[in-house]
PDB file of C-alpha atoms in Angstrom:
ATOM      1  CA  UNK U   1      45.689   4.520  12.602  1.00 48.00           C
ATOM      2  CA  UNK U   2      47.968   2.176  10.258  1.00 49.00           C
ATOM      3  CA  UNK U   3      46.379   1.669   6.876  1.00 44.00           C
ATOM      4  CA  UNK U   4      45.916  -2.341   7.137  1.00 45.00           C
ATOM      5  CA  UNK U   5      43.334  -0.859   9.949  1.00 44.00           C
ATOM      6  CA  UNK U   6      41.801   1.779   8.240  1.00 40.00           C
ATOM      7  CA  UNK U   7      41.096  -0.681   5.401  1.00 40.00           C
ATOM      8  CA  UNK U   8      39.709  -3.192   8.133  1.00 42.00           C
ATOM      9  CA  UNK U   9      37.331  -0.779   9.283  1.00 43.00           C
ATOM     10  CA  UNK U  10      35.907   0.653   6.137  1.00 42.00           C
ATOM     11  CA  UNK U  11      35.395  -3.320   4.986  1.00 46.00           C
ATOM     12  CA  UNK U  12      33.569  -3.988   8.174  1.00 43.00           C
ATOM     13  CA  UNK U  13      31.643  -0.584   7.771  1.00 42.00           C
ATOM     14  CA  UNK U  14      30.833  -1.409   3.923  1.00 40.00           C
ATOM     15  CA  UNK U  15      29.500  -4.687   5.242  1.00 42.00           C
ATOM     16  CA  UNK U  16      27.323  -3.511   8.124  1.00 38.00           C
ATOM     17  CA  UNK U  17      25.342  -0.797   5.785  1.00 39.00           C
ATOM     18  CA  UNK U  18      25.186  -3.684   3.322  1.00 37.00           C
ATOM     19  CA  UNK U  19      23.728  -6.216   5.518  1.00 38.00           C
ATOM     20  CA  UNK U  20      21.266  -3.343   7.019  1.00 34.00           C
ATOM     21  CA  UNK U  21      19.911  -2.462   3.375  1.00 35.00           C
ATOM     22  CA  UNK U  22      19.014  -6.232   2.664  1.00 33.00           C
ATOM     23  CA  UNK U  23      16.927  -6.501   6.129  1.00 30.00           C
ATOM     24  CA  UNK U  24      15.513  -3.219   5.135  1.00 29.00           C
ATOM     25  CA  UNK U  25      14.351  -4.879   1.475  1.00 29.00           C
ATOM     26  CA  UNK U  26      13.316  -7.994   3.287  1.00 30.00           C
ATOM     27  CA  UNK U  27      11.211  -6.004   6.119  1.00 29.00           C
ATOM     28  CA  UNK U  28       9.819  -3.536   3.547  1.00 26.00           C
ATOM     29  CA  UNK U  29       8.842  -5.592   0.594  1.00 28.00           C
ATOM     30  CA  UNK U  30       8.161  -8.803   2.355  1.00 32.00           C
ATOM     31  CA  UNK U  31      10.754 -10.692  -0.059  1.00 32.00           C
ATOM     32  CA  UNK U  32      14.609 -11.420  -0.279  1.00 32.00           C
ATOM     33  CA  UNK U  33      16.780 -10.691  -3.120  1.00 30.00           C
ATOM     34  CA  UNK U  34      16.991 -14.183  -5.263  1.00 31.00           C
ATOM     35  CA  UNK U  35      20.431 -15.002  -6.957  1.00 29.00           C
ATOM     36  CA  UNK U  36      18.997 -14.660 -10.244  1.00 31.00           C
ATOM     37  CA  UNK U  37      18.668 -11.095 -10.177  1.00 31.00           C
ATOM     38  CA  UNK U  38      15.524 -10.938  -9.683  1.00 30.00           C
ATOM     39  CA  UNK U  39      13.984  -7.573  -8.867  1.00 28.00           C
ATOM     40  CA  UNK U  40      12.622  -6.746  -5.720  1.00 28.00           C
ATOM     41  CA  UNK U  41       9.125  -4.675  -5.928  1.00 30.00           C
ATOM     42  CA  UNK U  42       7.135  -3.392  -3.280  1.00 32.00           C
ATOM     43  CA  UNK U  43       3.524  -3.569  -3.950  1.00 37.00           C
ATOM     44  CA  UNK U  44       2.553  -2.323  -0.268  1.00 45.00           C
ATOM     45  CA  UNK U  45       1.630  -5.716   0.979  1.00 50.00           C
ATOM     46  CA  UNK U  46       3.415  -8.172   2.294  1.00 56.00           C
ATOM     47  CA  UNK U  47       3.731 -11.257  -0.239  1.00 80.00           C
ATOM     48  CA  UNK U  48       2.427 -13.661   1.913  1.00 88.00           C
ATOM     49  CA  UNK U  49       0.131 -16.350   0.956  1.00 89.00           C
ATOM     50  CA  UNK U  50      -0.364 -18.283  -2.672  1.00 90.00           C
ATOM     51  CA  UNK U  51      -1.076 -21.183  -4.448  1.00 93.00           C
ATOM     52  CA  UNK U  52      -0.667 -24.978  -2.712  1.00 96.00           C
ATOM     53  CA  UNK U  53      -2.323 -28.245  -3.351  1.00 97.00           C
ATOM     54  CA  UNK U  54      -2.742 -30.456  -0.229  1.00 98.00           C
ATOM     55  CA  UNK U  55      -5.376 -33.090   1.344  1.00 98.00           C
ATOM     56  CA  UNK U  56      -7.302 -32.193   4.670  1.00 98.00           C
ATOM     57  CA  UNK U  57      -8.188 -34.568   7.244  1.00 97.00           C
ATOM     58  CA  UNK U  58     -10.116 -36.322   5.416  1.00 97.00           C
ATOM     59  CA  UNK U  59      -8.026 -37.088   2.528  1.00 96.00           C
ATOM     60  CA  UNK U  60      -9.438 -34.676   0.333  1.00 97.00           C
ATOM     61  CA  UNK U  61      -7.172 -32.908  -2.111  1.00 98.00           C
ATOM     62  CA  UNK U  62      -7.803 -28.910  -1.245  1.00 97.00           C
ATOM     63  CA  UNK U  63      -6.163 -25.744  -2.732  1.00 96.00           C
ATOM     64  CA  UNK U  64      -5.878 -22.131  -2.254  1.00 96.00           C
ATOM     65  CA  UNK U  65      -9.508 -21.559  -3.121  1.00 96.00           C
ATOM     66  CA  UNK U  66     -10.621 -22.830   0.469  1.00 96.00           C
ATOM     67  CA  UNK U  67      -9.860 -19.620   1.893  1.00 96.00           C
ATOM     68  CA  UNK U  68     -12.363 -17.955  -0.772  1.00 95.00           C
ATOM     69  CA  UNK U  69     -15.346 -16.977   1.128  1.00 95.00           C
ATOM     70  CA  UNK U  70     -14.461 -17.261   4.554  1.00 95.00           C
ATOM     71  CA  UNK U  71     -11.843 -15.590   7.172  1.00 97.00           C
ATOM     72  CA  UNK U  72      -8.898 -17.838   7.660  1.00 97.00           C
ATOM     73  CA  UNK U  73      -6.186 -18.271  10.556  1.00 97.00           C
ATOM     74  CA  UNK U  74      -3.576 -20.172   9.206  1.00 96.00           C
ATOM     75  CA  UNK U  75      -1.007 -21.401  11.243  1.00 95.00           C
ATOM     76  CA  UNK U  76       1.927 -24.578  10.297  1.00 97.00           C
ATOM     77  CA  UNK U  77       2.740 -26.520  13.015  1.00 96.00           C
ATOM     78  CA  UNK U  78       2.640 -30.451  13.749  1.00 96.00           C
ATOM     79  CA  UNK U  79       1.112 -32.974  16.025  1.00 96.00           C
ATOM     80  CA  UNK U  80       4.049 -34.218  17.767  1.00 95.00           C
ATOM     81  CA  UNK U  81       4.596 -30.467  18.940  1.00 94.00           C
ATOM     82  CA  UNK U  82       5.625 -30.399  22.456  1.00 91.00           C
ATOM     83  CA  UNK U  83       4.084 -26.841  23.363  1.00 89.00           C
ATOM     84  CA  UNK U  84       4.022 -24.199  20.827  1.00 93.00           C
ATOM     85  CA  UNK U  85       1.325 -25.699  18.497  1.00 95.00           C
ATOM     86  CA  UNK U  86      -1.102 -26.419  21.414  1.00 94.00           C
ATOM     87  CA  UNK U  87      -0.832 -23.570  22.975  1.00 94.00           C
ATOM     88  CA  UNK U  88      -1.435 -21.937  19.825  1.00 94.00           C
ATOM     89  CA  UNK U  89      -4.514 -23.773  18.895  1.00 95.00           C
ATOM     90  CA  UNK U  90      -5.588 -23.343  22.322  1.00 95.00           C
ATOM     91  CA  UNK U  91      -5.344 -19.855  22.334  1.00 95.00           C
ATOM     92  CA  UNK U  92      -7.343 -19.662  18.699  1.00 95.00           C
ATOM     93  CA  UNK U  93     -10.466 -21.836  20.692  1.00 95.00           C
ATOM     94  CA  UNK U  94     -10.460 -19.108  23.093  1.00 95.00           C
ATOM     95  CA  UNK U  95     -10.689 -16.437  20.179  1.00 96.00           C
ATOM     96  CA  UNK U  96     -13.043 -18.666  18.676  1.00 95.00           C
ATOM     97  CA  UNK U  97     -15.494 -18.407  21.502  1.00 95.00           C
ATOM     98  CA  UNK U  98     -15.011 -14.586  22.591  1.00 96.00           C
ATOM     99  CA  UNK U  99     -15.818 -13.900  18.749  1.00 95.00           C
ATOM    100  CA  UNK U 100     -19.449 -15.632  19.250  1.00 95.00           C
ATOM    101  CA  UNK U 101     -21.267 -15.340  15.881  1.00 95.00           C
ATOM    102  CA  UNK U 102     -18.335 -13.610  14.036  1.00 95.00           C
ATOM    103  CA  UNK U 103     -16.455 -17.059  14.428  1.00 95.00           C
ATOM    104  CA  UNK U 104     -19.169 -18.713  11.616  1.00 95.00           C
ATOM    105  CA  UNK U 105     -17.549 -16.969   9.082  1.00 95.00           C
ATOM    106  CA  UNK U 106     -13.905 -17.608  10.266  1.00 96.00           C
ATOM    107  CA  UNK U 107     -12.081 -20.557   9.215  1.00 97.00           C
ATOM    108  CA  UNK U 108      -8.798 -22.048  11.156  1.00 97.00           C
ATOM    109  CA  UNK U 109      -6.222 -24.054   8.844  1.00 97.00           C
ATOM    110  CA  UNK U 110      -3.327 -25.947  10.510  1.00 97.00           C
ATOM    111  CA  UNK U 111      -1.085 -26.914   7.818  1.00 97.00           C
ATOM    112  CA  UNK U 112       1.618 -29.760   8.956  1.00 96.00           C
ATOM    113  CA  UNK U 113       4.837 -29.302   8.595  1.00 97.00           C
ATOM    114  CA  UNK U 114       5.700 -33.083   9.333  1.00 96.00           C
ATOM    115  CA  UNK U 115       4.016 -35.122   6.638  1.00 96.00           C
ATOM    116  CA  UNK U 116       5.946 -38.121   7.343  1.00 94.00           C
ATOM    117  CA  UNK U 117       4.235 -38.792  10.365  1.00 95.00           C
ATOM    118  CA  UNK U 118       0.709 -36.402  10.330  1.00 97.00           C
ATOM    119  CA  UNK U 119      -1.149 -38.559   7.893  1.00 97.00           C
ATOM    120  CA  UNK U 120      -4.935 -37.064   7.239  1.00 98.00           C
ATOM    121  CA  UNK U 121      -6.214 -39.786  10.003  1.00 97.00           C
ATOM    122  CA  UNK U 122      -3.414 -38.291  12.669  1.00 97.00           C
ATOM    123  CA  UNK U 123      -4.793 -34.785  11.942  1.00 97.00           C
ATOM    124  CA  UNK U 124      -8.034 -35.251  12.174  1.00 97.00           C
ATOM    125  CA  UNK U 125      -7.202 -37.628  15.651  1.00 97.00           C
ATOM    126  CA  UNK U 126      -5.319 -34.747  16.895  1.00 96.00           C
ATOM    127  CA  UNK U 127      -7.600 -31.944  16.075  1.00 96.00           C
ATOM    128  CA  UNK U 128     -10.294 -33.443  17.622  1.00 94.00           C
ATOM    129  CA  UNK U 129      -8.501 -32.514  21.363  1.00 91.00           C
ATOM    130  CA  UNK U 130     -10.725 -31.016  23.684  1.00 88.00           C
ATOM    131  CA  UNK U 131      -9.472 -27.405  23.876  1.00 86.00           C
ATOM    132  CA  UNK U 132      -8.902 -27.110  20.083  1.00 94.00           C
ATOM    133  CA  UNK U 133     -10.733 -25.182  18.124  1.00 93.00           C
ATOM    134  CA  UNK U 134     -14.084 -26.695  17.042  1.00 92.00           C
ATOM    135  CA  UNK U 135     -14.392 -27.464  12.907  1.00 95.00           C
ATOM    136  CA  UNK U 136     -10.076 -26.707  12.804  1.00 97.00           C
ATOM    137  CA  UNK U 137      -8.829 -27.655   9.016  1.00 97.00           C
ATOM    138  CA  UNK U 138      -5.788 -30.010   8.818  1.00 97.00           C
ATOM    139  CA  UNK U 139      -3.827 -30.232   6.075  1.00 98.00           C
ATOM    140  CA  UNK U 140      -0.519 -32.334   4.661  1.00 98.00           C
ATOM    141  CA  UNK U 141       0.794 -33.376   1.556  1.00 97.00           C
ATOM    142  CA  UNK U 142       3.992 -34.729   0.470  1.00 97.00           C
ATOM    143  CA  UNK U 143       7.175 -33.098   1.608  1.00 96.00           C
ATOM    144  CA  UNK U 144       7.386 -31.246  -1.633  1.00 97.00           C
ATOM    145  CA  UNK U 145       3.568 -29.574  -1.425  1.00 97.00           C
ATOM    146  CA  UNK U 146       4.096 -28.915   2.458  1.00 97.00           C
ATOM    147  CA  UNK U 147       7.358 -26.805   1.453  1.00 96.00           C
ATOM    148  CA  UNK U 148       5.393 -25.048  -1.261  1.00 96.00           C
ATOM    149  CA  UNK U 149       2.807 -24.107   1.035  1.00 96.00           C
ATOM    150  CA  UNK U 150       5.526 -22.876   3.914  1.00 95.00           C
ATOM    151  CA  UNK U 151       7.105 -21.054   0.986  1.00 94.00           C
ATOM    152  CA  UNK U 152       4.315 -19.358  -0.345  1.00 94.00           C
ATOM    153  CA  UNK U 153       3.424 -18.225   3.352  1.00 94.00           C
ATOM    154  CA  UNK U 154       7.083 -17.042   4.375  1.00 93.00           C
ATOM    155  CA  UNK U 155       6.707 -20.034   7.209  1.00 93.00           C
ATOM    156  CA  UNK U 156      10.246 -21.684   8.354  1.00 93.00           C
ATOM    157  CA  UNK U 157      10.719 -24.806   9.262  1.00 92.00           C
ATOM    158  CA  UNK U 158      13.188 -27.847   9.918  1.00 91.00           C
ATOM    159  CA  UNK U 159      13.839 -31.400  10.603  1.00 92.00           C
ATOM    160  CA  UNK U 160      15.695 -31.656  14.153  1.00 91.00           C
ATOM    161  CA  UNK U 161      17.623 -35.019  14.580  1.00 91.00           C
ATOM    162  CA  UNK U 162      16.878 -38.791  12.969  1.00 87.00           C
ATOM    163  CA  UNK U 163      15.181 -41.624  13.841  1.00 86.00           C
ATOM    164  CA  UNK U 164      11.731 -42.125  15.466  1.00 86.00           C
ATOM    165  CA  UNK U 165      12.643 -38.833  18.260  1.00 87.00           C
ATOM    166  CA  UNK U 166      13.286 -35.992  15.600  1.00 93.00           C
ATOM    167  CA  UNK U 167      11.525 -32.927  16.221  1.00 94.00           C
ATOM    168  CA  UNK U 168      10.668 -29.688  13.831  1.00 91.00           C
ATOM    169  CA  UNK U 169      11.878 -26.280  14.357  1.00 87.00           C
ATOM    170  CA  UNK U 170       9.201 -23.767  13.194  1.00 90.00           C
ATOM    171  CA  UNK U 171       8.024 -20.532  12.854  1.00 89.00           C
ATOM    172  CA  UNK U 172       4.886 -19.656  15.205  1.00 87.00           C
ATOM    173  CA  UNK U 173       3.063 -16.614  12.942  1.00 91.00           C
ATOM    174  CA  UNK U 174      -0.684 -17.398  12.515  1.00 95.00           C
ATOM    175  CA  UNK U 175      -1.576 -15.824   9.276  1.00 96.00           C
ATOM    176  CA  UNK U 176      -5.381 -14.194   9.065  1.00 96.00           C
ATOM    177  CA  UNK U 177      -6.473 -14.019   5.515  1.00 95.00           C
ATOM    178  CA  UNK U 178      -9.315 -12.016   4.041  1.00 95.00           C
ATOM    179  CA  UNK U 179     -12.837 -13.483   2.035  1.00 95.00           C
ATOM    180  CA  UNK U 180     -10.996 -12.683  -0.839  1.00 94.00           C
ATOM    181  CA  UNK U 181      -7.939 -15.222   0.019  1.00 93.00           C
ATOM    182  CA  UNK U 182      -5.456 -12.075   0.520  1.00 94.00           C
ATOM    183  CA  UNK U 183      -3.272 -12.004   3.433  1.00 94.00           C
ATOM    184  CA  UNK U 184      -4.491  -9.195   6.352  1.00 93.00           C
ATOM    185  CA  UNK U 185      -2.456  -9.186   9.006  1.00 92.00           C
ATOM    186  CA  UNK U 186       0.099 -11.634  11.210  1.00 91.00           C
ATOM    187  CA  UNK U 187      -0.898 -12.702  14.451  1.00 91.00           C
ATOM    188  CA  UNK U 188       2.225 -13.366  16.882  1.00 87.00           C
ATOM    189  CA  UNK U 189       3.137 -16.228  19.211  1.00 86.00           C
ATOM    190  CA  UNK U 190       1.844 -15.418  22.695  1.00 80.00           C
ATOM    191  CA  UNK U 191      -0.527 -12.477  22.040  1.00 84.00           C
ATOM    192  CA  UNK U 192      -2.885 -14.123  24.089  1.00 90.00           C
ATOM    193  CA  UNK U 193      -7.044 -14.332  23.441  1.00 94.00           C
ATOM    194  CA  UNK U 194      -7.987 -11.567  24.185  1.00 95.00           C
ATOM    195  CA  UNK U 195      -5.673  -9.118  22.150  1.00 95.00           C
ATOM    196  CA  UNK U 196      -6.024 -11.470  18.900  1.00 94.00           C
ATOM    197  CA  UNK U 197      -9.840 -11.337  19.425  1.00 96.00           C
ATOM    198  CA  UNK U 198      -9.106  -7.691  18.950  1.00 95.00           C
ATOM    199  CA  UNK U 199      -7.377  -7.202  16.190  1.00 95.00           C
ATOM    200  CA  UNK U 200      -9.641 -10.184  14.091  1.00 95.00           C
ATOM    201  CA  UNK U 201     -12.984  -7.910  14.679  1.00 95.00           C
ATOM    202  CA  UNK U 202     -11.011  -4.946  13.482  1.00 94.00           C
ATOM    203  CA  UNK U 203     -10.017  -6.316  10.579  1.00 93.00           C
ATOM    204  CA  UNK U 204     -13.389  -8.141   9.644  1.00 93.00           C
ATOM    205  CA  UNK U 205     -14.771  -4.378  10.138  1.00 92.00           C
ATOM    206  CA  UNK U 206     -12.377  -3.014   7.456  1.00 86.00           C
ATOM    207  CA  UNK U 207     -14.437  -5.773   4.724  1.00 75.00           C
ATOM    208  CA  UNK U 208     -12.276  -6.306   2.134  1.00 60.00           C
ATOM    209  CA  UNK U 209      -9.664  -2.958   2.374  1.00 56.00           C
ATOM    210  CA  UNK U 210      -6.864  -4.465   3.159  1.00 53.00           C
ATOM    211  CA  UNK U 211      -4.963  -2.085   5.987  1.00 50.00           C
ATOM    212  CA  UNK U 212      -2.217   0.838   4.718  1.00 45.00           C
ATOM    213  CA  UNK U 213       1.268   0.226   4.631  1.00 44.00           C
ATOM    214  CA  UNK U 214       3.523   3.196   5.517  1.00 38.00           C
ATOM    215  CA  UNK U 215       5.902   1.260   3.436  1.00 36.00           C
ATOM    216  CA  UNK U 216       4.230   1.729  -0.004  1.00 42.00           C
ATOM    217  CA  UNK U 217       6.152   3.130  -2.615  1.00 40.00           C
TER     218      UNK U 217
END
């Protein structure tokens, strides 16, 4: 093999393994290297869920402290959602009526992604659906306190388009958090009632231990 190719190869080798070890950080630790240097630690749970300042649907300003007390699903999404966010918060009325008398002491928080145009009054309008889960907290806040939120939660989203048709790319993880405000576990798009039912009750059983993470270190 010529050398020009040789040197090809072991570039696009180098860059592979490098690639790999940064999704392995990411997966592991729950957190990207930052430019800064800053170094990566992994505490055995995943660094989800932090400080924010918003208003609910009734224009009351709320913070982190909400979740004290209570079980929380906590899922970013918006009203003008075409299908994901529905069906999401459809699903979570369906968990919310398998759990029974377990569901009193869960909370579910949809935080809006779209502040310009979910205003406490459109939250509360659109919450309200038949469907939805009963007693559902919405939240918004200016665009910076929305991206704080989404930031402290790992939660992706984006502005599709201009004008009065734009849409939002986001992701779909609903986020249960313990009595104690700490993240549990991550609920995926799609899992359907009965399964998220499931693993809810198992981790309200657990109390406050938060599950092991083969990851630790």
């Amino acid at each position: 093999m010529p050398r020009r190719s040789i040197l090809l190869f072991a570039g696009a080798c180098i860059a592979i393994a490098v690639a790999l070890a940064i999704i392995t950080v990411v997966v592991v630790s729950g957190r990207a290297p930052t430019s800064d240097g800053d170094a990566v630690t992994s505490t055995g749970q995943p660094l989800v869920g932090g400080d924010f300042k918003l208003v609910n649907q009734d224009g009351q300003p709320v913070d982190q402290t909400m979740l004290n007390g209570k079980w929380s699903l906590v899922f970013f999404g918006f009203t003008y959602c075409p299908e994901f966010c529905p069906t999401t918060l459809a699903e979570l009325g369906a968990v919310q009526q398998r759990l029974g008398d377990k569901a009193d002491n869960l909370q579910i928080v949809f935080v809006s992604i779209d502040p310009e145009r979910d205003t406490p009054q459109a939250l509360k309008d659109y919450l309200s659906s038949d469907g939805f889960p009963k007693g559902t907290i919405g939240l918004t806040g200016t665009p910076e306190q929305v991206a704080t939120a989404a930031k402290a939660y790992r939660a992706f989203y984006q502005k599709v388009g201009e004008g009065e048709g734009y849409t939002m790319n986001h992701s779909l993880t609903v986020y249960l958090m313990g009595p104690d405000g700490k993240f549990r576990t991550a609920v995926a798009y799609g899992m359907g009632p009965d399964k998220t039912t499931k693993i809810i009750e198992q981790a309200m059983a657990r109390g406050y231990q938060r599950p092991h993470n083969p990851f630790a270190g």
